[in-house]
Amino acid sequence: MAAAPTQIEAELYYLIARFLQSGPCNKSAQVLVQELEEHQLIPRRLDWEGKEHRRSFEDL
């Protein structure tokens, strides 16, 4: 399992995926989003009790 990405890296992954989705490289965006979720590179969310939960790209 890869180390958790830094905040900057997580934001860059998100921005790159959104950029790809908005242009002619939609298939590349789909692959990137799939890999981000598969390798758990999307930052976890905290609930109101402070517990961490996985989230999908759509949750961002």
JSON list of N, CA and C in Angstrom, two decimals:
[
{"chain": "A", "resi": 1, "resn": "MET", "atom": "N", "xyz": [0.85, -1.19, 0.00]},
{"chain": "A", "resi": 1, "resn": "MET", "atom": "CA", "xyz": [0.00, 0.00, 0.00]},
{"chain": "A", "resi": 1, "resn": "MET", "atom": "C", "xyz": [0.88, 1.23, 0.00]},
{"chain": "A", "resi": 2, "resn": "ALA", "atom": "N", "xyz": [0.58, 2.18, -0.84]},
{"chain": "A", "resi": 2, "resn": "ALA", "atom": "CA", "xyz": [1.36, 3.41, -0.94]},
{"chain": "A", "resi": 2, "resn": "ALA", "atom": "C", "xyz": [1.09, 4.31, 0.26]},
{"chain": "A", "resi": 3, "resn": "ALA", "atom": "N", "xyz": [2.07, 5.15, 0.54]},
{"chain": "A", "resi": 3, "resn": "ALA", "atom": "CA", "xyz": [1.90, 6.11, 1.63]},
{"chain": "A", "resi": 3, "resn": "ALA", "atom": "C", "xyz": [0.79, 7.09, 1.26]},
{"chain": "A", "resi": 4, "resn": "ALA", "atom": "N", "xyz": [0.10, 7.58, 2.27]},
{"chain": "A", "resi": 4, "resn": "ALA", "atom": "CA", "xyz": [-0.97, 8.54, 2.03]},
{"chain": "A", "resi": 4, "resn": "ALA", "atom": "C", "xyz": [-0.40, 9.79, 1.37]},
{"chain": "A", "resi": 5, "resn": "PRO", "atom": "N", "xyz": [-1.10, 10.32, 0.37]},
{"chain": "A", "resi": 5, "resn": "PRO", "atom": "CA", "xyz": [-0.59, 11.51, -0.31]},
{"chain": "A", "resi": 5, "resn": "PRO", "atom": "C", "xyz": [-0.67, 12.73, 0.61]},
{"chain": "A", "resi": 6, "resn": "THR", "atom": "N", "xyz": [0.21, 13.68, 0.37]},
{"chain": "A", "resi": 6, "resn": "THR", "atom": "CA", "xyz": [0.13, 14.93, 1.10]},
{"chain": "A", "resi": 6, "resn": "THR", "atom": "C", "xyz": [-1.11, 15.69, 0.64]},
{"chain": "A", "resi": 7, "resn": "GLN", "atom": "N", "xyz": [-1.48, 16.72, 1.35]},
{"chain": "A", "resi": 7, "resn": "GLN", "atom": "CA", "xyz": [-2.64, 17.53, 0.97]},
{"chain": "A", "resi": 7, "resn": "GLN", "atom": "C", "xyz": [-2.45, 18.10, -0.44]},
{"chain": "A", "resi": 8, "resn": "ILE", "atom": "N", "xyz": [-1.25, 18.58, -0.73]},
{"chain": "A", "resi": 8, "resn": "ILE", "atom": "CA", "xyz": [-0.97, 19.15, -2.06]},
{"chain": "A", "resi": 8, "resn": "ILE", "atom": "C", "xyz": [-1.13, 18.08, -3.14]},
{"chain": "A", "resi": 9, "resn": "GLU", "atom": "N", "xyz": [-0.58, 16.89, -2.91]},
{"chain": "A", "resi": 9, "resn": "GLU", "atom": "CA", "xyz": [-0.69, 15.82, -3.90]},
{"chain": "A", "resi": 9, "resn": "GLU", "atom": "C", "xyz": [-2.14, 15.43, -4.13]},
{"chain": "A", "resi": 10, "resn": "ALA", "atom": "N", "xyz": [-2.92, 15.31, -3.06]},
{"chain": "A", "resi": 10, "resn": "ALA", "atom": "CA", "xyz": [-4.33, 14.96, -3.18]},
{"chain": "A", "resi": 10, "resn": "ALA", "atom": "C", "xyz": [-5.08, 16.01, -4.00]},
{"chain": "A", "resi": 11, "resn": "GLU", "atom": "N", "xyz": [-4.78, 17.28, -3.74]},
{"chain": "A", "resi": 11, "resn": "GLU", "atom": "CA", "xyz": [-5.43, 18.35, -4.49]},
{"chain": "A", "resi": 11, "resn": "GLU", "atom": "C", "xyz": [-5.02, 18.33, -5.96]},
{"chain": "A", "resi": 12, "resn": "LEU", "atom": "N", "xyz": [-3.75, 18.03, -6.23]},
{"chain": "A", "resi": 12, "resn": "LEU", "atom": "CA", "xyz": [-3.29, 17.94, -7.62]},
{"chain": "A", "resi": 12, "resn": "LEU", "atom": "C", "xyz": [-3.97, 16.80, -8.36]},
{"chain": "A", "resi": 13, "resn": "TYR", "atom": "N", "xyz": [-4.08, 15.63, -7.71]},
{"chain": "A", "resi": 13, "resn": "TYR", "atom": "CA", "xyz": [-4.79, 14.51, -8.33]},
{"chain": "A", "resi": 13, "resn": "TYR", "atom": "C", "xyz": [-6.21, 14.91, -8.70]},
{"chain": "A", "resi": 14, "resn": "TYR", "atom": "N", "xyz": [-6.88, 15.58, -7.77]},
{"chain": "A", "resi": 14, "resn": "TYR", "atom": "CA", "xyz": [-8.26, 16.01, -8.01]},
{"chain": "A", "resi": 14, "resn": "TYR", "atom": "C", "xyz": [-8.33, 16.99, -9.19]},
{"chain": "A", "resi": 15, "resn": "LEU", "atom": "N", "xyz": [-7.46, 17.98, -9.19]},
{"chain": "A", "resi": 15, "resn": "LEU", "atom": "CA", "xyz": [-7.47, 18.98, -10.26]},
{"chain": "A", "resi": 15, "resn": "LEU", "atom": "C", "xyz": [-7.15, 18.37, -11.62]},
{"chain": "A", "resi": 16, "resn": "ILE", "atom": "N", "xyz": [-6.20, 17.44, -11.65]},
{"chain": "A", "resi": 16, "resn": "ILE", "atom": "CA", "xyz": [-5.85, 16.78, -12.91]},
{"chain": "A", "resi": 16, "resn": "ILE", "atom": "C", "xyz": [-7.04, 15.97, -13.43]},
{"chain": "A", "resi": 17, "resn": "ALA", "atom": "N", "xyz": [-7.69, 15.23, -12.54]},
{"chain": "A", "resi": 17, "resn": "ALA", "atom": "CA", "xyz": [-8.85, 14.44, -12.96]},
{"chain": "A", "resi": 17, "resn": "ALA", "atom": "C", "xyz": [-9.97, 15.34, -13.48]},
{"chain": "A", "resi": 18, "resn": "ARG", "atom": "N", "xyz": [-10.24, 16.44, -12.79]},
{"chain": "A", "resi": 18, "resn": "ARG", "atom": "CA", "xyz": [-11.28, 17.37, -13.24]},
{"chain": "A", "resi": 18, "resn": "ARG", "atom": "C", "xyz": [-10.92, 18.00, -14.59]},
{"chain": "A", "resi": 19, "resn": "PHE", "atom": "N", "xyz": [-9.65, 18.33, -14.77]},
{"chain": "A", "resi": 19, "resn": "PHE", "atom": "CA", "xyz": [-9.19, 18.89, -16.04]},
{"chain": "A", "resi": 19, "resn": "PHE", "atom": "C", "xyz": [-9.40, 17.89, -17.17]},
{"chain": "A", "resi": 20, "resn": "LEU", "atom": "N", "xyz": [-9.03, 16.64, -16.93]},
{"chain": "A", "resi": 20, "resn": "LEU", "atom": "CA", "xyz": [-9.19, 15.62, -17.96]},
{"chain": "A", "resi": 20, "resn": "LEU", "atom": "C", "xyz": [-10.66, 15.38, -18.28]},
{"chain": "A", "resi": 21, "resn": "GLN", "atom": "N", "xyz": [-11.52, 15.44, -17.26]},
{"chain": "A", "resi": 21, "resn": "GLN", "atom": "CA", "xyz": [-12.95, 15.23, -17.48]},
{"chain": "A", "resi": 21, "resn": "GLN", "atom": "C", "xyz": [-13.56, 16.32, -18.35]},
{"chain": "A", "resi": 22, "resn": "SER", "atom": "N", "xyz": [-13.02, 17.52, -18.26]},
{"chain": "A", "resi": 22, "resn": "SER", "atom": "CA", "xyz": [-13.62, 18.65, -18.99]},
{"chain": "A", "resi": 22, "resn": "SER", "atom": "C", "xyz": [-13.13, 18.77, -20.42]},
{"chain": "A", "resi": 23, "resn": "GLY", "atom": "N", "xyz": [-12.19, 17.94, -20.82]},
{"chain": "A", "resi": 23, "resn": "GLY", "atom": "CA", "xyz": [-11.65, 18.01, -22.18]},
{"chain": "A", "resi": 23, "resn": "GLY", "atom": "C", "xyz": [-11.90, 16.74, -22.95]},
{"chain": "A", "resi": 24, "resn": "PRO", "atom": "N", "xyz": [-11.12, 16.54, -23.99]},
{"chain": "A", "resi": 24, "resn": "PRO", "atom": "CA", "xyz": [-11.32, 15.37, -24.86]},
{"chain": "A", "resi": 24, "resn": "PRO", "atom": "C", "xyz": [-10.74, 14.08, -24.29]},
{"chain": "A", "resi": 25, "resn": "CYS", "atom": "N", "xyz": [-10.13, 14.13, -23.11]},
{"chain": "A", "resi": 25, "resn": "CYS", "atom": "CA", "xyz": [-9.47, 12.94, -22.53]},
{"chain": "A", "resi": 25, "resn": "CYS", "atom": "C", "xyz": [-10.31, 12.31, -21.43]},
{"chain": "A", "resi": 26, "resn": "ASN", "atom": "N", "xyz": [-11.59, 12.15, -21.69]},
{"chain": "A", "resi": 26, "resn": "ASN", "atom": "CA", "xyz": [-12.49, 11.62, -20.67]},
{"chain": "A", "resi": 26, "resn": "ASN", "atom": "C", "xyz": [-12.13, 10.21, -20.24]},
{"chain": "A", "resi": 27, "resn": "LYS", "atom": "N", "xyz": [-11.67, 9.38, -21.16]},
{"chain": "A", "resi": 27, "resn": "LYS", "atom": "CA", "xyz": [-11.27, 8.01, -20.80]},
{"chain": "A", "resi": 27, "resn": "LYS", "atom": "C", "xyz": [-10.08, 8.03, -19.85]},
{"chain": "A", "resi": 28, "resn": "SER", "atom": "N", "xyz": [-9.15, 8.93, -20.09]},
{"chain": "A", "resi": 28, "resn": "SER", "atom": "CA", "xyz": [-7.99, 9.06, -19.19]},
{"chain": "A", "resi": 28, "resn": "SER", "atom": "C", "xyz": [-8.45, 9.48, -17.80]},
{"chain": "A", "resi": 29, "resn": "ALA", "atom": "N", "xyz": [-9.43, 10.36, -17.74]},
{"chain": "A", "resi": 29, "resn": "ALA", "atom": "CA", "xyz": [-9.98, 10.80, -16.45]},
{"chain": "A", "resi": 29, "resn": "ALA", "atom": "C", "xyz": [-10.61, 9.62, -15.72]},
{"chain": "A", "resi": 30, "resn": "GLN", "atom": "N", "xyz": [-11.35, 8.78, -16.44]},
{"chain": "A", "resi": 30, "resn": "GLN", "atom": "CA", "xyz": [-11.99, 7.62, -15.82]},
{"chain": "A", "resi": 30, "resn": "GLN", "atom": "C", "xyz": [-10.95, 6.67, -15.24]},
{"chain": "A", "resi": 31, "resn": "VAL", "atom": "N", "xyz": [-9.87, 6.45, -15.98]},
{"chain": "A", "resi": 31, "resn": "VAL", "atom": "CA", "xyz": [-8.80, 5.56, -15.50]},
{"chain": "A", "resi": 31, "resn": "VAL", "atom": "C", "xyz": [-8.13, 6.16, -14.27]},
{"chain": "A", "resi": 32, "resn": "LEU", "atom": "N", "xyz": [-7.85, 7.47, -14.31]},
{"chain": "A", "resi": 32, "resn": "LEU", "atom": "CA", "xyz": [-7.22, 8.12, -13.16]},
{"chain": "A", "resi": 32, "resn": "LEU", "atom": "C", "xyz": [-8.10, 8.03, -11.92]},
{"chain": "A", "resi": 33, "resn": "VAL", "atom": "N", "xyz": [-9.38, 8.32, -12.06]},
{"chain": "A", "resi": 33, "resn": "VAL", "atom": "CA", "xyz": [-10.30, 8.24, -10.92]},
{"chain": "A", "resi": 33, "resn": "VAL", "atom": "C", "xyz": [-10.34, 6.82, -10.38]},
{"chain": "A", "resi": 34, "resn": "GLN", "atom": "N", "xyz": [-10.39, 5.83, -11.26]},
{"chain": "A", "resi": 34, "resn": "GLN", "atom": "CA", "xyz": [-10.41, 4.43, -10.84]},
{"chain": "A", "resi": 34, "resn": "GLN", "atom": "C", "xyz": [-9.14, 4.11, -10.04]},
{"chain": "A", "resi": 35, "resn": "GLU", "atom": "N", "xyz": [-7.99, 4.56, -10.52]},
{"chain": "A", "resi": 35, "resn": "GLU", "atom": "CA", "xyz": [-6.72, 4.29, -9.82]},
{"chain": "A", "resi": 35, "resn": "GLU", "atom": "C", "xyz": [-6.66, 5.03, -8.49]},
{"chain": "A", "resi": 36, "resn": "LEU", "atom": "N", "xyz": [-7.16, 6.25, -8.44]},
{"chain": "A", "resi": 36, "resn": "LEU", "atom": "CA", "xyz": [-7.17, 7.01, -7.18]},
{"chain": "A", "resi": 36, "resn": "LEU", "atom": "C", "xyz": [-7.98, 6.27, -6.12]},
{"chain": "A", "resi": 37, "resn": "GLU", "atom": "N", "xyz": [-9.13, 5.73, -6.52]},
{"chain": "A", "resi": 37, "resn": "GLU", "atom": "CA", "xyz": [-9.97, 4.99, -5.58]},
{"chain": "A", "resi": 37, "resn": "GLU", "atom": "C", "xyz": [-9.34, 3.64, -5.23]},
{"chain": "A", "resi": 38, "resn": "GLU", "atom": "N", "xyz": [-8.79, 2.96, -6.22]},
{"chain": "A", "resi": 38, "resn": "GLU", "atom": "CA", "xyz": [-8.18, 1.64, -6.00]},
{"chain": "A", "resi": 38, "resn": "GLU", "atom": "C", "xyz": [-7.01, 1.71, -5.03]},
{"chain": "A", "resi": 39, "resn": "HIS", "atom": "N", "xyz": [-6.18, 2.73, -5.18]},
{"chain": "A", "resi": 39, "resn": "HIS", "atom": "CA", "xyz": [-4.99, 2.87, -4.34]},
{"chain": "A", "resi": 39, "resn": "HIS", "atom": "C", "xyz": [-5.22, 3.75, -3.12]},
{"chain": "A", "resi": 40, "resn": "GLN", "atom": "N", "xyz": [-6.48, 4.08, -2.88]},
{"chain": "A", "resi": 40, "resn": "GLN", "atom": "CA", "xyz": [-6.90, 4.88, -1.72]},
{"chain": "A", "resi": 40, "resn": "GLN", "atom": "C", "xyz": [-6.10, 6.18, -1.61]},
{"chain": "A", "resi": 41, "resn": "LEU", "atom": "N", "xyz": [-5.99, 6.89, -2.72]},
{"chain": "A", "resi": 41, "resn": "LEU", "atom": "CA", "xyz": [-5.27, 8.16, -2.75]},
{"chain": "A", "resi": 41, "resn": "LEU", "atom": "C", "xyz": [-6.18, 9.36, -2.52]},
{"chain": "A", "resi": 42, "resn": "ILE", "atom": "N", "xyz": [-7.46, 9.09, -2.37]},
{"chain": "A", "resi": 42, "resn": "ILE", "atom": "CA", "xyz": [-8.41, 10.16, -2.06]},
{"chain": "A", "resi": 42, "resn": "ILE", "atom": "C", "xyz": [-8.43, 10.30, -0.54]},
{"chain": "A", "resi": 43, "resn": "PRO", "atom": "N", "xyz": [-8.26, 11.53, -0.04]},
{"chain": "A", "resi": 43, "resn": "PRO", "atom": "CA", "xyz": [-8.23, 11.70, 1.42]},
{"chain": "A", "resi": 43, "resn": "PRO", "atom": "C", "xyz": [-9.50, 11.17, 2.08]},
{"chain": "A", "resi": 44, "resn": "ARG", "atom": "N", "xyz": [-9.32, 10.58, 3.25]},
{"chain": "A", "resi": 44, "resn": "ARG", "atom": "CA", "xyz": [-10.47, 10.08, 4.00]},
{"chain": "A", "resi": 44, "resn": "ARG", "atom": "C", "xyz": [-11.24, 11.25, 4.59]},
{"chain": "A", "resi": 45, "resn": "ARG", "atom": "N", "xyz": [-12.49, 11.00, 4.90]},
{"chain": "A", "resi": 45, "resn": "ARG", "atom": "CA", "xyz": [-13.31, 12.04, 5.53]},
{"chain": "A", "resi": 45, "resn": "ARG", "atom": "C", "xyz": [-13.47, 11.71, 7.01]},
{"chain": "A", "resi": 46, "resn": "LEU", "atom": "N", "xyz": [-13.74, 12.71, 7.79]},
{"chain": "A", "resi": 46, "resn": "LEU", "atom": "CA", "xyz": [-14.00, 12.52, 9.21]},
{"chain": "A", "resi": 46, "resn": "LEU", "atom": "C", "xyz": [-15.48, 12.76, 9.47]},
{"chain": "A", "resi": 47, "resn": "ASP", "atom": "N", "xyz": [-16.10, 11.89, 10.27]},
{"chain": "A", "resi": 47, "resn": "ASP", "atom": "CA", "xyz": [-17.49, 12.13, 10.65]},
{"chain": "A", "resi": 47, "resn": "ASP", "atom": "C", "xyz": [-17.51, 13.00, 11.91]},
{"chain": "A", "resi": 48, "resn": "TRP", "atom": "N", "xyz": [-18.69, 13.28, 12.40]},
{"chain": "A", "resi": 48, "resn": "TRP", "atom": "CA", "xyz": [-18.82, 14.18, 13.54]},
{"chain": "A", "resi": 48, "resn": "TRP", "atom": "C", "xyz": [-18.25, 13.60, 14.83]},
{"chain": "A", "resi": 49, "resn": "GLU", "atom": "N", "xyz": [-17.98, 12.29, 14.84]},
{"chain": "A", "resi": 49, "resn": "GLU", "atom": "CA", "xyz": [-17.36, 11.66, 16.01]},
{"chain": "A", "resi": 49, "resn": "GLU", "atom": "C", "xyz": [-15.84, 11.56, 15.85]},
{"chain": "A", "resi": 50, "resn": "GLY", "atom": "N", "xyz": [-15.31, 12.03, 14.73]},
{"chain": "A", "resi": 50, "resn": "GLY", "atom": "CA", "xyz": [-13.87, 11.99, 14.50]},
{"chain": "A", "resi": 50, "resn": "GLY", "atom": "C", "xyz": [-13.37, 10.69, 13.88]},
{"chain": "A", "resi": 51, "resn": "LYS", "atom": "N", "xyz": [-14.29, 9.83, 13.45]},
{"chain": "A", "resi": 51, "resn": "LYS", "atom": "CA", "xyz": [-13.90, 8.56, 12.83]},
{"chain": "A", "resi": 51, "resn": "LYS", "atom": "C", "xyz": [-13.64, 8.78, 11.34]},
{"chain": "A", "resi": 52, "resn": "GLU", "atom": "N", "xyz": [-12.61, 8.11, 10.82]},
{"chain": "A", "resi": 52, "resn": "GLU", "atom": "CA", "xyz": [-12.25, 8.23, 9.41]},
{"chain": "A", "resi": 52, "resn": "GLU", "atom": "C", "xyz": [-13.05, 7.25, 8.56]},
{"chain": "A", "resi": 53, "resn": "HIS", "atom": "N", "xyz": [-13.40, 7.69, 7.35]},
{"chain": "A", "resi": 53, "resn": "HIS", "atom": "CA", "xyz": [-14.13, 6.86, 6.40]},
{"chain": "A", "resi": 53, "resn": "HIS", "atom": "C", "xyz": [-13.56, 7.08, 5.01]},
{"chain": "A", "resi": 54, "resn": "ARG", "atom": "N", "xyz": [-13.52, 6.00, 4.21]},
{"chain": "A", "resi": 54, "resn": "ARG", "atom": "CA", "xyz": [-13.11, 6.14, 2.81]},
{"chain": "A", "resi": 54, "resn": "ARG", "atom": "C", "xyz": [-14.18, 6.91, 2.07]},
{"chain": "A", "resi": 55, "resn": "ARG", "atom": "N", "xyz": [-13.76, 7.58, 1.00]},
{"chain": "A", "resi": 55, "resn": "ARG", "atom": "CA", "xyz": [-14.75, 8.24, 0.15]},
{"chain": "A", "resi": 55, "resn": "ARG", "atom": "C", "xyz": [-14.36, 8.06, -1.30]},
{"chain": "A", "resi": 56, "resn": "SER", "atom": "N", "xyz": [-15.33, 8.26, -2.15]},
{"chain": "A", "resi": 56, "resn": "SER", "atom": "CA", "xyz": [-15.10, 8.11, -3.58]},
{"chain": "A", "resi": 56, "resn": "SER", "atom": "C", "xyz": [-14.79, 9.48, -4.19]},
{"chain": "A", "resi": 57, "resn": "PHE", "atom": "N", "xyz": [-14.40, 9.47, -5.44]},
{"chain": "A", "resi": 57, "resn": "PHE", "atom": "CA", "xyz": [-14.11, 10.73, -6.14]},
{"chain": "A", "resi": 57, "resn": "PHE", "atom": "C", "xyz": [-15.35, 11.61, -6.20]},
{"chain": "A", "resi": 58, "resn": "GLU", "atom": "N", "xyz": [-16.53, 11.00, -6.38]},
{"chain": "A", "resi": 58, "resn": "GLU", "atom": "CA", "xyz": [-17.77, 11.77, -6.46]},
{"chain": "A", "resi": 58, "resn": "GLU", "atom": "C", "xyz": [-18.08, 12.48, -5.15]},
{"chain": "A", "resi": 59, "resn": "ASP", "atom": "N", "xyz": [-17.57, 11.96, -4.03]},
{"chain": "A", "resi": 59, "resn": "ASP", "atom": "CA", "xyz": [-17.82, 12.58, -2.73]},
{"chain": "A", "resi": 59, "resn": "ASP", "atom": "C", "xyz": [-17.09, 13.91, -2.57]},
{"chain": "A", "resi": 60, "resn": "LEU", "atom": "N", "xyz": [-16.07, 14.12, -3.40]},
{"chain": "A", "resi": 60, "resn": "LEU", "atom": "CA", "xyz": [-15.30, 15.36, -3.27]},
{"chain": "A", "resi": 60, "resn": "LEU", "atom": "C", "xyz": [-16.07, 16.49, -3.82]}
]
